[in-house]
PDB file of N, CA, C and O in Angstrom:
ATOM      1  N   UNK A   1     262.922  41.918 169.902  1.00 75.00           N
ATOM      2  CA  UNK A   1     263.239  43.228 169.402  1.00 75.00           C
ATOM      3  C   UNK A   1     264.428  43.154 168.442  1.00 75.00           C
ATOM      4  O   UNK A   1     264.425  43.826 167.428  1.00 75.00           O
ATOM      5  N   UNK A   2     265.413  42.342 168.768  1.00 83.00           N
ATOM      6  CA  UNK A   2     266.573  42.216 167.886  1.00 83.00           C
ATOM      7  C   UNK A   2     266.139  41.629 166.546  1.00 83.00           C
ATOM      8  O   UNK A   2     266.574  42.083 165.487  1.00 83.00           O
ATOM      9  N   UNK A   3     265.246  40.645 166.591  1.00 87.00           N
ATOM     10  CA  UNK A   3     264.729  40.036 165.362  1.00 87.00           C
ATOM     11  C   UNK A   3     264.067  41.072 164.458  1.00 87.00           C
ATOM     12  O   UNK A   3     264.278  41.075 163.246  1.00 87.00           O
ATOM     13  N   UNK A   4     263.276  41.955 165.054  1.00 86.00           N
ATOM     14  CA  UNK A   4     262.588  42.989 164.273  1.00 86.00           C
ATOM     15  C   UNK A   4     263.606  43.921 163.622  1.00 86.00           C
ATOM     16  O   UNK A   4     263.465  44.291 162.453  1.00 86.00           O
ATOM     17  N   UNK A   5     264.634  44.300 164.354  1.00 87.00           N
ATOM     18  CA  UNK A   5     265.666  45.181 163.792  1.00 87.00           C
ATOM     19  C   UNK A   5     266.403  44.488 162.650  1.00 87.00           C
ATOM     20  O   UNK A   5     266.696  45.104 161.626  1.00 87.00           O
ATOM     21  N   UNK A   6     266.683  43.202 162.798  1.00 89.00           N
ATOM     22  CA  UNK A   6     267.359  42.451 161.738  1.00 89.00           C
ATOM     23  C   UNK A   6     266.517  42.391 160.473  1.00 89.00           C
ATOM     24  O   UNK A   6     267.047  42.328 159.369  1.00 89.00           O
ATOM     25  N   UNK A   7     265.197  42.416 160.636  1.00 88.00           N
ATOM     26  CA  UNK A   7     264.288  42.390 159.488  1.00 88.00           C
ATOM     27  C   UNK A   7     264.007  43.783 158.937  1.00 88.00           C
ATOM     28  O   UNK A   7     263.223  43.939 158.010  1.00 88.00           O
ATOM     29  N   UNK A   8     264.631  44.807 159.527  1.00 87.00           N
ATOM     30  CA  UNK A   8     264.441  46.169 159.055  1.00 87.00           C
ATOM     31  C   UNK A   8     263.154  46.813 159.530  1.00 87.00           C
ATOM     32  O   UNK A   8     262.682  47.783 158.951  1.00 87.00           O
ATOM     33  N   UNK A   9     262.586  46.287 160.610  1.00 86.00           N
ATOM     34  CA  UNK A   9     261.299  46.774 161.091  1.00 86.00           C
ATOM     35  C   UNK A   9     261.404  47.762 162.249  1.00 86.00           C
ATOM     36  O   UNK A   9     260.386  48.198 162.774  1.00 86.00           O
ATOM     37  N   UNK A  10     262.597  48.088 162.676  1.00 82.00           N
ATOM     38  CA  UNK A  10     262.727  49.021 163.796  1.00 82.00           C
ATOM     39  C   UNK A  10     264.145  49.043 164.312  1.00 82.00           C
ATOM     40  O   UNK A  10     265.077  48.636 163.620  1.00 82.00           O
ATOM     41  N   UNK A  11     264.289  49.487 165.525  1.00 84.00           N
ATOM     42  CA  UNK A  11     265.603  49.588 166.151  1.00 84.00           C
ATOM     43  C   UNK A  11     265.708  48.578 167.282  1.00 84.00           C
ATOM     44  O   UNK A  11     264.700  48.161 167.852  1.00 84.00           O
ATOM     45  N   UNK A  12     266.915  48.204 167.601  1.00 82.00           N
ATOM     46  CA  UNK A  12     267.156  47.309 168.737  1.00 82.00           C
ATOM     47  C   UNK A  12     267.824  48.120 169.841  1.00 82.00           C
ATOM     48  O   UNK A  12     268.796  48.831 169.600  1.00 82.00           O
ATOM     49  N   UNK A  13     267.279  48.029 170.995  1.00 81.00           N
ATOM     50  CA  UNK A  13     267.871  48.647 172.178  1.00 81.00           C
ATOM     51  C   UNK A  13     268.157  47.501 173.130  1.00 81.00           C
ATOM     52  O   UNK A  13     267.249  46.786 173.547  1.00 81.00           O
ATOM     53  N   UNK A  14     269.423  47.298 173.442  1.00 81.00           N
ATOM     54  CA  UNK A  14     269.737  46.160 174.298  1.00 81.00           C
ATOM     55  C   UNK A  14     271.138  46.253 174.850  1.00 81.00           C
ATOM     56  O   UNK A  14     271.844  47.240 174.655  1.00 81.00           O
ATOM     57  N   UNK A  15     271.519  45.203 175.531  1.00 82.00           N
ATOM     58  CA  UNK A  15     272.849  45.143 176.135  1.00 82.00           C
ATOM     59  C   UNK A  15     273.844  44.622 175.117  1.00 82.00           C
ATOM     60  O   UNK A  15     273.532  43.768 174.289  1.00 82.00           O
ATOM     61  N   UNK A  16     275.045  45.137 175.185  1.00 81.00           N
ATOM     62  CA  UNK A  16     276.078  44.794 174.211  1.00 81.00           C
ATOM     63  C   UNK A  16     276.321  43.291 174.061  1.00 81.00           C
ATOM     64  O   UNK A  16     276.470  42.828 172.931  1.00 81.00           O
ATOM     65  N   UNK A  17     276.348  42.507 175.129  1.00 85.00           N
ATOM     66  CA  UNK A  17     276.587  41.066 174.919  1.00 85.00           C
ATOM     67  C   UNK A  17     275.561  40.427 173.980  1.00 85.00           C
ATOM     68  O   UNK A  17     275.886  39.486 173.271  1.00 85.00           O
ATOM     69  N   UNK A  18     274.359  40.957 173.944  1.00 85.00           N
ATOM     70  CA  UNK A  18     273.308  40.411 173.082  1.00 85.00           C
ATOM     71  C   UNK A  18     273.440  40.927 171.644  1.00 85.00           C
ATOM     72  O   UNK A  18     272.904  40.325 170.724  1.00 85.00           O
ATOM     73  N   UNK A  19     274.114  42.051 171.474  1.00 87.00           N
ATOM     74  CA  UNK A  19     274.189  42.693 170.164  1.00 87.00           C
ATOM     75  C   UNK A  19     275.548  42.583 169.491  1.00 87.00           C
ATOM     76  O   UNK A  19     275.649  42.760 168.284  1.00 87.00           O
ATOM     77  N   UNK A  20     276.589  42.301 170.253  1.00 88.00           N
ATOM     78  CA  UNK A  20     277.963  42.340 169.723  1.00 88.00           C
ATOM     79  C   UNK A  20     278.179  41.477 168.490  1.00 88.00           C
ATOM     80  O   UNK A  20     278.830  41.901 167.538  1.00 88.00           O
ATOM     81  N   UNK A  21     277.642  40.266 168.472  1.00 92.00           N
ATOM     82  CA  UNK A  21     277.823  39.388 167.310  1.00 92.00           C
ATOM     83  C   UNK A  21     277.233  40.005 166.049  1.00 92.00           C
ATOM     84  O   UNK A  21     277.841  39.959 164.979  1.00 92.00           O
ATOM     85  N   UNK A  22     276.061  40.599 166.193  1.00 92.00           N
ATOM     86  CA  UNK A  22     275.412  41.249 165.043  1.00 92.00           C
ATOM     87  C   UNK A  22     276.178  42.498 164.612  1.00 92.00           C
ATOM     88  O   UNK A  22     276.273  42.791 163.418  1.00 92.00           O
ATOM     89  N   UNK A  23     276.727  43.226 165.571  1.00 90.00           N
ATOM     90  CA  UNK A  23     277.518  44.416 165.234  1.00 90.00           C
ATOM     91  C   UNK A  23     278.792  44.018 164.487  1.00 90.00           C
ATOM     92  O   UNK A  23     279.149  44.634 163.491  1.00 90.00           O
ATOM     93  N   UNK A  24     279.458  42.965 164.967  1.00 92.00           N
ATOM     94  CA  UNK A  24     280.685  42.484 164.299  1.00 92.00           C
ATOM     95  C   UNK A  24     280.378  41.984 162.885  1.00 92.00           C
ATOM     96  O   UNK A  24     281.147  42.204 161.959  1.00 92.00           O
ATOM     97  N   UNK A  25     279.239  41.293 162.724  1.00 96.00           N
ATOM     98  CA  UNK A  25     278.863  40.744 161.419  1.00 96.00           C
ATOM     99  C   UNK A  25     278.339  41.817 160.463  1.00 96.00           C
ATOM    100  O   UNK A  25     278.221  41.578 159.266  1.00 96.00           O
ATOM    101  N   UNK A  26     278.008  42.983 160.994  1.00 93.00           N
ATOM    102  CA  UNK A  26     277.489  44.054 160.154  1.00 93.00           C
ATOM    103  C   UNK A  26     275.997  43.945 159.879  1.00 93.00           C
ATOM    104  O   UNK A  26     275.459  44.698 159.070  1.00 93.00           O
ATOM    105  N   UNK A  27     275.310  43.020 160.560  1.00 93.00           N
ATOM    106  CA  UNK A  27     273.865  42.890 160.365  1.00 93.00           C
ATOM    107  C   UNK A  27     273.098  43.945 161.160  1.00 93.00           C
ATOM    108  O   UNK A  27     271.940  44.220 160.862  1.00 93.00           O
ATOM    109  N   UNK A  28     273.735  44.506 162.172  1.00 91.00           N
ATOM    110  CA  UNK A  28     273.216  45.665 162.903  1.00 91.00           C
ATOM    111  C   UNK A  28     274.325  46.701 162.969  1.00 91.00           C
ATOM    112  O   UNK A  28     275.501  46.361 162.893  1.00 91.00           O
ATOM    113  N   UNK A  29     273.956  47.951 163.101  1.00 89.00           N
ATOM    114  CA  UNK A  29     274.945  49.025 163.230  1.00 89.00           C
ATOM    115  C   UNK A  29     274.647  49.823 164.491  1.00 89.00           C
ATOM    116  O   UNK A  29     273.526  49.824 164.986  1.00 89.00           O
ATOM    117  N   UNK A  30     275.671  50.486 164.994  1.00 87.00           N
ATOM    118  CA  UNK A  30     275.536  51.368 166.156  1.00 87.00           C
ATOM    119  C   UNK A  30     275.839  52.785 165.672  1.00 87.00           C
ATOM    120  O   UNK A  30     276.976  53.242 165.748  1.00 87.00           O
ATOM    121  N   UNK A  31     274.825  53.474 165.124  1.00 84.00           N
ATOM    122  CA  UNK A  31     275.075  54.774 164.503  1.00 84.00           C
ATOM    123  C   UNK A  31     275.597  55.845 165.467  1.00 84.00           C
ATOM    124  O   UNK A  31     276.224  56.788 165.027  1.00 84.00           O
ATOM    125  N   UNK A  32     275.374  55.664 166.751  1.00 82.00           N
ATOM    126  CA  UNK A  32     275.855  56.656 167.717  1.00 82.00           C
ATOM    127  C   UNK A  32     277.207  56.284 168.310  1.00 82.00           C
ATOM    128  O   UNK A  32     277.760  57.028 169.095  1.00 82.00           O
ATOM    129  N   UNK A  33     277.728  55.122 167.948  1.00 81.00           N
ATOM    130  CA  UNK A  33     279.017  54.685 168.472  1.00 81.00           C
ATOM    131  C   UNK A  33     279.008  54.625 169.986  1.00 81.00           C
ATOM    132  O   UNK A  33     277.997  54.299 170.612  1.00 81.00           O
ATOM    133  N   UNK A  34     280.128  54.974 170.597  1.00 76.00           N
ATOM    134  CA  UNK A  34     280.247  54.925 172.052  1.00 76.00           C
ATOM    135  C   UNK A  34     279.272  55.885 172.736  1.00 76.00           C
ATOM    136  O   UNK A  34     278.862  55.651 173.867  1.00 76.00           O
ATOM    137  N   UNK A  35     278.884  56.947 172.043  1.00 75.00           N
ATOM    138  CA  UNK A  35     277.942  57.904 172.636  1.00 75.00           C
ATOM    139  C   UNK A  35     276.571  57.284 172.854  1.00 75.00           C
ATOM    140  O   UNK A  35     275.778  57.776 173.651  1.00 75.00           O
ATOM    141  N   UNK A  36     276.283  56.181 172.183  1.00 73.00           N
ATOM    142  CA  UNK A  36     274.990  55.525 172.317  1.00 73.00           C
ATOM    143  C   UNK A  36     274.951  54.448 173.384  1.00 73.00           C
ATOM    144  O   UNK A  36     273.955  53.782 173.562  1.00 73.00           O
ATOM    145  N   UNK A  37     276.047  54.279 174.103  1.00 72.00           N
ATOM    146  CA  UNK A  37     276.115  53.259 175.148  1.00 72.00           C
ATOM    147  C   UNK A  37     275.665  53.863 176.469  1.00 72.00           C
ATOM    148  O   UNK A  37     276.257  54.820 176.964  1.00 72.00           O
ATOM    149  N   UNK A  38     274.595  53.297 177.017  1.00 67.00           N
ATOM    150  CA  UNK A  38     274.068  53.783 178.297  1.00 67.00           C
ATOM    151  C   UNK A  38     274.915  53.259 179.447  1.00 67.00           C
ATOM    152  O   UNK A  38     275.271  52.086 179.481  1.00 67.00           O
ATOM    153  N   UNK A  39     275.236  54.119 180.378  1.00 70.00           N
ATOM    154  CA  UNK A  39     276.015  53.724 181.543  1.00 70.00           C
ATOM    155  C   UNK A  39     275.136  53.568 182.783  1.00 70.00           C
ATOM    156  O   UNK A  39     275.628  53.322 183.857  1.00 70.00           O
ATOM    157  N   UNK A  40     273.850  53.720 182.611  1.00 69.00           N
ATOM    158  CA  UNK A  40     272.916  53.578 183.725  1.00 69.00           C
ATOM    159  C   UNK A  40     271.935  52.462 183.400  1.00 69.00           C
ATOM    160  O   UNK A  40     271.870  52.002 182.266  1.00 69.00           O
ATOM    161  N   UNK A  41     271.135  52.080 184.352  1.00 70.00           N
ATOM    162  CA  UNK A  41     270.237  50.955 184.164  1.00 70.00           C
ATOM    163  C   UNK A  41     268.841  51.308 183.711  1.00 70.00           C
ATOM    164  O   UNK A  41     267.906  50.635 184.091  1.00 70.00           O
ATOM    165  N   UNK A  42     268.680  52.346 182.921  1.00 69.00           N
ATOM    166  CA  UNK A  42     267.337  52.708 182.476  1.00 69.00           C
ATOM    167  C   UNK A  42     267.377  53.260 181.055  1.00 69.00           C
ATOM    168  O   UNK A  42     268.387  53.791 180.615  1.00 69.00           O
ATOM    169  N   UNK A  43     266.252  53.111 180.363  1.00 68.00           N
ATOM    170  CA  UNK A  43     266.076  53.706 179.053  1.00 68.00           C
ATOM    171  C   UNK A  43     264.869  54.619 179.133  1.00 68.00           C
ATOM    172  O   UNK A  43     263.902  54.323 179.827  1.00 68.00           O
ATOM    173  N   UNK A  44     264.906  55.710 178.424  1.00 71.00           N
ATOM    174  CA  UNK A  44     263.795  56.647 178.401  1.00 71.00           C
ATOM    175  C   UNK A  44     263.329  56.806 176.966  1.00 71.00           C
ATOM    176  O   UNK A  44     264.130  56.921 176.056  1.00 71.00           O
ATOM    177  N   UNK A  45     262.024  56.810 176.787  1.00 74.00           N
ATOM    178  CA  UNK A  45     261.451  56.920 175.458  1.00 74.00           C
ATOM    179  C   UNK A  45     260.644  58.200 175.376  1.00 74.00           C
ATOM    180  O   UNK A  45     259.814  58.475 176.241  1.00 74.00           O
ATOM    181  N   UNK A  46     260.906  58.982 174.356  1.00 76.00           N
ATOM    182  CA  UNK A  46     260.125  60.186 174.102  1.00 76.00           C
ATOM    183  C   UNK A  46     259.206  59.907 172.925  1.00 76.00           C
ATOM    184  O   UNK A  46     259.645  59.439 171.879  1.00 76.00           O
ATOM    185  N   UNK A  47     257.927  60.185 173.097  1.00 77.00           N
ATOM    186  CA  UNK A  47     256.926  59.842 172.097  1.00 77.00           C
ATOM    187  C   UNK A  47     256.222  61.100 171.603  1.00 77.00           C
ATOM    188  O   UNK A  47     255.798  61.938 172.395  1.00 77.00           O
ATOM    189  N   UNK A  48     256.115  61.202 170.300  1.00 80.00           N
ATOM    190  CA  UNK A  48     255.393  62.313 169.695  1.00 80.00           C
ATOM    191  C   UNK A  48     253.918  62.224 170.049  1.00 80.00           C
ATOM    192  O   UNK A  48     253.345  61.134 170.133  1.00 80.00           O
ATOM    193  N   UNK A  49     253.288  63.345 170.243  1.00 80.00           N
ATOM    194  CA  UNK A  49     251.847  63.320 170.532  1.00 80.00           C
ATOM    195  C   UNK A  49     251.056  62.833 169.310  1.00 80.00           C
ATOM    196  O   UNK A  49     249.892  62.496 169.411  1.00 80.00           O
ATOM    197  N   UNK A  50     251.714  62.785 168.154  1.00 80.00           N
ATOM    198  CA  UNK A  50     251.061  62.331 166.935  1.00 80.00           C
ATOM    199  C   UNK A  50     251.242  60.828 166.698  1.00 80.00           C
ATOM    200  O   UNK A  50     250.703  60.299 165.733  1.00 80.00           O
ATOM    201  N   UNK A  51     251.990  60.176 167.559  1.00 76.00           N
ATOM    202  CA  UNK A  51     252.254  58.745 167.384  1.00 76.00           C
ATOM    203  C   UNK A  51     250.987  57.931 167.612  1.00 76.00           C
ATOM    204  O   UNK A  51     250.128  58.308 168.403  1.00 76.00           O
ATOM    205  N   UNK A  52     250.911  56.816 166.898  1.00 75.00           N
ATOM    206  CA  UNK A  52     249.781  55.907 167.103  1.00 75.00           C
ATOM    207  C   UNK A  52     249.970  55.228 168.458  1.00 75.00           C
ATOM    208  O   UNK A  52     250.975  54.578 168.693  1.00 75.00           O
ATOM    209  N   UNK A  53     249.019  55.407 169.323  1.00 76.00           N
ATOM    210  CA  UNK A  53     249.141  54.915 170.700  1.00 76.00           C
ATOM    211  C   UNK A  53     249.366  53.396 170.753  1.00 76.00           C
ATOM    212  O   UNK A  53     250.169  52.915 171.530  1.00 76.00           O
ATOM    213  N   UNK A  54     248.648  52.645 169.923  1.00 78.00           N
ATOM    214  CA  UNK A  54     248.797  51.185 169.963  1.00 78.00           C
ATOM    215  C   UNK A  54     250.220  50.765 169.586  1.00 78.00           C
ATOM    216  O   UNK A  54     250.768  49.827 170.161  1.00 78.00           O
ATOM    217  N   UNK A  55     250.826  51.464 168.627  1.00 74.00           N
ATOM    218  CA  UNK A  55     252.200  51.144 168.223  1.00 74.00           C
ATOM    219  C   UNK A  55     253.179  51.451 169.352  1.00 74.00           C
ATOM    220  O   UNK A  55     254.109  50.693 169.609  1.00 74.00           O
ATOM    221  N   UNK A  56     252.950  52.556 170.039  1.00 72.00           N
ATOM    222  CA  UNK A  56     253.813  52.930 171.167  1.00 72.00           C
ATOM    223  C   UNK A  56     253.682  51.900 172.282  1.00 72.00           C
ATOM    224  O   UNK A  56     254.671  51.431 172.832  1.00 72.00           O
ATOM    225  N   UNK A  57     252.458  51.523 172.622  1.00 76.00           N
ATOM    226  CA  UNK A  57     252.232  50.552 173.681  1.00 76.00           C
ATOM    227  C   UNK A  57     252.898  49.219 173.366  1.00 76.00           C
ATOM    228  O   UNK A  57     253.493  48.603 174.231  1.00 76.00           O
ATOM    229  N   UNK A  58     252.835  48.786 172.122  1.00 78.00           N
ATOM    230  CA  UNK A  58     253.469  47.539 171.708  1.00 78.00           C
ATOM    231  C   UNK A  58     254.982  47.631 171.860  1.00 78.00           C
ATOM    232  O   UNK A  58     255.622  46.715 172.362  1.00 78.00           O
ATOM    233  N   UNK A  59     255.569  48.758 171.462  1.00 72.00           N
ATOM    234  CA  UNK A  59     257.016  48.938 171.559  1.00 72.00           C
ATOM    235  C   UNK A  59     257.472  48.952 173.008  1.00 72.00           C
ATOM    236  O   UNK A  59     258.456  48.328 173.365  1.00 72.00           O
ATOM    237  N   UNK A  60     256.738  49.635 173.863  1.00 71.00           N
ATOM    238  CA  UNK A  60     257.153  49.790 175.261  1.00 71.00           C
ATOM    239  C   UNK A  60     257.076  48.461 176.019  1.00 71.00           C
ATOM    240  O   UNK A  60     257.884  48.207 176.880  1.00 71.00           O
ATOM    241  N   UNK A  61     256.126  47.633 175.649  1.00 69.00           N
ATOM    242  CA  UNK A  61     256.035  46.330 176.337  1.00 69.00           C
ATOM    243  C   UNK A  61     257.244  45.546 176.002  1.00 69.00           C
ATOM    244  O   UNK A  61     257.899  44.881 176.485  1.00 69.00           O
TER     245      UNK A  61
END
């Protein structure tokens, strides 16, 4: 997922230790700043009913 974000193909959702080097180098950005840091152990995805199902399934895996 990080690779795809680096190539401009999507977003990276991950733990800071995995992303910090890229954030420091400026190859990834954290547009939400501290507000985007999850303090719980889960992520929730909201999907438009118009989204292509195969693309959603690929992302969720």
